[in-house]
Amino acid sequence: MAVRPVFYPSISGQLFGRTDITIPWHGGFSVTQKQKNVHELHDAARRSGFKNVLEVSSKSETEIGRRLSAFSLILKIENEEIPFECAYQGSKVFQYGGPYQDLYKKTPIEAKKDTRIKTSGRIISFKLFNKSFPISPPNVFYDWIYISILANHESYIRDRLSEFDGFTDIEFNPEKSINCQARAVAITMALIRDNQLQETMSTFDKFERKISQAFGAL
């Protein structure tokens, strides 16, 4: 058995809500096994009241779910195009090194598995090009980059995702992980619903305040 969350745009004035669901777990690393777990989660989510749930990961069976994967998104900044995962990993500043901005030129898999990420001590901040970003709230930099990319395609995101009332990421283990692309999508949809996406994402400080308020209320 395993516990996996379903995230949704909150209707209580907060950015997102979360429902944890216990499901039978199919072990293994193949896409087929991962998708079995997605089916278990979505079936259980429907029994819990969700009508239409989207898996947001490379294991999704829908094109939009795969396109929203952190391995698929592209960050456009300073006339460069950087895979999201590379931008995130390459911006980490550690106790004993970093940022390793050469990772911007790697593939997402190469960036995530780079040995320096595991051997440079704890993360103390982020630095994307010449701008520094904090590590608190723990997810703020990840969500900032992710949602900034989606904000550039607001109409597309609204049109494609408005039918979904829940979002999952089968790879996200709440006991081990902090960042979650499904939660970032739920936050995006809440901001779109409230007509606040562009204003909130206009500066990092505005987004940081919004995120801090949301997590402070949980």
Short mmCIF file of C-alpha atoms in Angstrom, two decimals:
data_model
loop_
_atom_site.label_atom_id
_atom_site.label_comp_id
_atom_site.label_asym_id
_atom_site.label_seq_id
_atom_site.Cartn_x
_atom_site.Cartn_y
_atom_site.Cartn_z
CA MET A 1 0.00 0.00 0.00
CA ALA A 2 1.08 3.59 -0.58
CA VAL A 3 -0.26 7.07 0.10
CA ARG A 4 -0.41 9.53 -2.77
CA PRO A 5 -2.08 12.97 -2.80
CA VAL A 6 -4.57 14.52 -5.18
CA PHE A 7 -4.14 18.29 -5.42
CA TYR A 8 -6.91 20.64 -6.46
CA PRO A 9 -7.49 24.41 -6.78
CA SER A 10 -8.94 25.37 -3.42
CA ILE A 11 -12.35 27.04 -3.15
CA SER A 12 -11.66 28.21 0.40
CA GLY A 13 -9.60 31.24 -0.52
CA GLN A 14 -6.30 29.31 -0.48
CA LEU A 15 -4.32 28.33 -3.55
CA PHE A 16 -4.69 24.59 -3.32
CA GLY A 17 -6.14 21.72 -1.38
CA ARG A 18 -4.88 18.20 -0.91
CA THR A 19 -6.57 14.85 -0.39
CA ASP A 20 -4.33 11.93 0.57
CA ILE A 21 -5.42 8.55 -0.79
CA THR A 22 -4.16 5.09 0.14
CA ILE A 23 -3.86 2.72 -2.80
CA PRO A 24 -2.49 -0.74 -3.58
CA TRP A 25 1.04 -0.30 -4.93
CA HIS A 26 2.46 -2.07 -7.96
CA GLY A 27 6.23 -2.21 -7.62
CA GLY A 28 8.64 -1.84 -10.49
CA PHE A 29 10.16 0.90 -12.62
CA SER A 30 8.53 0.27 -15.98
CA VAL A 31 6.04 2.74 -17.44
CA THR A 32 3.41 -0.02 -17.38
CA GLN A 33 3.81 -0.49 -13.63
CA LYS A 34 3.73 3.26 -13.02
CA GLN A 35 0.54 3.57 -15.04
CA LYS A 36 -1.07 0.76 -13.04
CA ASN A 37 -0.49 2.90 -9.96
CA VAL A 38 -1.97 5.92 -11.73
CA HIS A 39 -5.09 3.90 -12.50
CA GLU A 40 -5.35 2.80 -8.85
CA LEU A 41 -5.00 6.39 -7.69
CA HIS A 42 -7.49 7.85 -10.12
CA ASP A 43 -10.05 5.13 -9.45
CA ALA A 44 -9.76 5.81 -5.73
CA ALA A 45 -9.92 9.56 -6.33
CA ARG A 46 -13.20 9.17 -8.21
CA ARG A 47 -14.60 7.16 -5.32
CA SER A 48 -13.55 10.06 -3.08
CA GLY A 49 -15.56 12.56 -5.11
CA PHE A 50 -13.23 13.73 -7.86
CA LYS A 51 -14.81 13.63 -11.29
CA ASN A 52 -11.88 14.08 -13.65
CA VAL A 53 -8.25 13.75 -12.55
CA LEU A 54 -5.13 14.47 -14.60
CA GLU A 55 -1.81 12.74 -14.06
CA VAL A 56 0.91 15.38 -14.47
CA SER A 57 4.09 13.49 -15.29
CA SER A 58 5.94 11.68 -18.04
CA LYS A 59 3.89 8.60 -17.03
CA SER A 60 0.58 10.27 -17.92
CA GLU A 61 -1.55 8.59 -20.57
CA THR A 62 -2.72 11.98 -21.84
CA GLU A 63 -0.66 14.29 -24.03
CA ILE A 64 -1.31 17.37 -21.88
CA GLY A 65 -0.22 15.50 -18.76
CA ARG A 66 3.06 14.52 -20.39
CA ARG A 67 3.60 18.02 -21.78
CA LEU A 68 3.28 19.43 -18.26
CA SER A 69 5.98 17.11 -16.95
CA ALA A 70 9.02 18.84 -15.50
CA PHE A 71 11.05 16.90 -18.07
CA SER A 72 9.09 18.47 -20.95
CA LEU A 73 8.69 22.14 -20.01
CA ILE A 74 11.09 24.74 -21.41
CA LEU A 75 12.10 27.94 -19.60
CA LYS A 76 12.78 30.89 -21.88
CA ILE A 77 15.05 33.45 -20.23
CA GLU A 78 17.61 35.95 -21.49
CA ASN A 79 17.21 34.69 -25.07
CA GLU A 80 17.96 31.13 -23.99
CA GLU A 81 15.75 28.07 -23.84
CA ILE A 82 16.53 25.75 -20.93
CA PRO A 83 14.69 22.55 -19.99
CA PHE A 84 12.88 23.16 -16.71
CA GLU A 85 14.65 20.33 -14.87
CA CYS A 86 18.03 21.64 -16.01
CA ALA A 87 17.20 25.18 -14.86
CA TYR A 88 16.11 23.90 -11.46
CA GLN A 89 19.04 21.57 -10.83
CA GLY A 90 21.61 23.94 -12.32
CA SER A 91 20.49 26.81 -10.08
CA LYS A 92 21.04 25.04 -6.76
CA VAL A 93 23.67 26.60 -4.51
CA PHE A 94 25.12 24.15 -1.99
CA GLN A 95 27.33 24.37 1.07
CA TYR A 96 30.29 23.13 -0.93
CA GLY A 97 29.62 24.17 -4.49
CA GLY A 98 27.25 25.41 -7.12
CA PRO A 99 25.41 26.69 -8.87
CA TYR A 100 26.41 24.18 -11.52
CA GLN A 101 25.10 26.16 -14.44
CA ASP A 102 26.75 23.88 -16.95
CA LEU A 103 23.73 21.68 -16.26
CA TYR A 104 21.64 24.15 -18.26
CA LYS A 105 23.16 22.56 -21.36
CA LYS A 106 22.49 18.97 -20.31
CA THR A 107 19.43 16.81 -20.81
CA PRO A 108 16.90 16.74 -17.95
CA ILE A 109 17.95 13.19 -17.00
CA GLU A 110 21.63 14.13 -16.99
CA ALA A 111 20.96 17.19 -14.85
CA LYS A 112 18.89 15.31 -12.29
CA LYS A 113 21.42 12.48 -11.97
CA ASP A 114 24.57 14.63 -11.87
CA THR A 115 26.67 13.37 -8.95
CA ARG A 116 27.43 16.89 -7.72
CA ILE A 117 23.79 17.33 -6.77
CA LYS A 118 24.21 14.57 -4.18
CA THR A 119 27.73 15.32 -2.95
CA SER A 120 27.84 19.09 -2.41
CA GLY A 121 26.10 19.33 0.95
CA ARG A 122 22.77 20.89 1.74
CA ILE A 123 21.10 23.48 -0.47
CA ILE A 124 21.51 27.03 0.88
CA SER A 125 19.92 29.06 -1.93
CA PHE A 126 19.22 29.18 -5.65
CA LYS A 127 20.83 31.35 -8.29
CA LEU A 128 19.35 31.60 -11.76
CA PHE A 129 21.79 33.52 -13.92
CA ASN A 130 22.54 36.59 -11.76
CA LYS A 131 19.51 36.54 -9.47
CA SER A 132 19.45 34.82 -6.09
CA PHE A 133 16.36 33.11 -4.67
CA PRO A 134 15.59 31.76 -1.18
CA ILE A 135 14.95 28.17 -0.16
CA SER A 136 11.97 29.02 2.04
CA PRO A 137 9.16 28.16 1.63
CA PRO A 138 10.89 24.95 0.50
CA ASN A 139 8.99 24.72 -2.77
CA VAL A 140 8.95 28.40 -3.72
CA PHE A 141 11.73 28.45 -6.33
CA TYR A 142 10.56 25.26 -8.05
CA ASP A 143 6.99 26.54 -8.22
CA TRP A 144 8.16 29.97 -9.36
CA ILE A 145 9.93 28.57 -12.41
CA TYR A 146 7.22 26.03 -13.20
CA ILE A 147 4.28 28.42 -12.96
CA SER A 148 6.20 31.17 -14.80
CA ILE A 149 6.39 28.85 -17.79
CA LEU A 150 2.68 28.08 -17.62
CA ALA A 151 1.82 31.77 -17.21
CA ASN A 152 3.22 32.40 -20.68
CA HIS A 153 0.52 30.09 -22.04
CA GLU A 154 -2.43 31.07 -19.83
CA SER A 155 -5.15 30.71 -22.45
CA TYR A 156 -3.87 27.30 -23.53
CA ILE A 157 -3.64 26.07 -19.94
CA ARG A 158 -7.11 27.37 -19.09
CA ASP A 159 -8.66 25.73 -22.14
CA ARG A 160 -6.94 22.37 -21.68
CA LEU A 161 -7.21 21.99 -17.91
CA SER A 162 -10.54 23.54 -16.95
CA GLU A 163 -12.25 20.14 -17.21
CA PHE A 164 -10.08 18.64 -14.46
CA ASP A 165 -10.87 18.97 -10.76
CA GLY A 166 -7.81 17.12 -9.46
CA PHE A 167 -4.14 16.66 -10.35
CA THR A 168 -1.71 13.89 -9.44
CA ASP A 169 1.97 13.04 -9.84
CA ILE A 170 2.51 9.34 -9.23
CA GLU A 171 6.23 9.89 -8.64
CA PHE A 172 5.60 12.32 -5.79
CA ASN A 173 6.01 10.66 -2.40
CA PRO A 174 4.93 13.14 0.30
CA GLU A 175 7.15 11.40 2.84
CA LYS A 176 10.30 11.95 0.80
CA SER A 177 9.70 14.85 -1.59
CA ILE A 178 8.95 18.57 -1.39
CA ASN A 179 8.37 19.68 -4.96
CA CYS A 180 5.38 18.44 -6.92
CA GLN A 181 4.36 19.39 -10.44
CA ALA A 182 0.73 18.39 -9.76
CA ARG A 183 0.54 20.86 -6.87
CA ALA A 184 2.08 23.58 -9.05
CA VAL A 185 -0.62 22.95 -11.67
CA ALA A 186 -3.35 23.19 -9.00
CA ILE A 187 -1.88 26.52 -7.85
CA THR A 188 -1.79 27.74 -11.44
CA MET A 189 -5.45 26.87 -11.96
CA ALA A 190 -6.44 28.63 -8.73
CA LEU A 191 -4.64 31.78 -9.88
CA ILE A 192 -6.28 31.56 -13.31
CA ARG A 193 -9.71 31.08 -11.71
CA ASP A 194 -9.21 34.19 -9.58
CA ASN A 195 -7.76 36.22 -12.50
CA GLN A 196 -4.52 36.66 -10.55
CA LEU A 197 -2.01 34.64 -12.54
CA GLN A 198 -0.30 37.45 -14.44
CA GLU A 199 -0.26 39.85 -11.49
CA THR A 200 1.07 37.23 -9.07
CA MET A 201 3.78 36.08 -11.46
CA SER A 202 4.86 39.61 -12.42
CA THR A 203 7.56 39.52 -9.72
CA PHE A 204 9.10 36.84 -7.56
CA ASP A 205 8.33 38.80 -4.40
CA LYS A 206 4.60 38.84 -5.16
CA PHE A 207 4.63 35.12 -5.81
CA GLU A 208 6.65 34.42 -2.66
CA ARG A 209 4.15 36.31 -0.51
CA LYS A 210 1.27 34.42 -2.09
CA ILE A 211 2.89 31.05 -1.53
CA SER A 212 3.89 31.93 2.04
CA GLN A 213 0.29 32.88 2.84
CA ALA A 214 -1.03 29.65 1.33
CA PHE A 215 1.35 27.38 3.19
CA GLY A 216 1.02 29.34 6.39
CA ALA A 217 -2.72 28.64 6.40
CA LEU A 218 -2.34 24.86 5.99
#
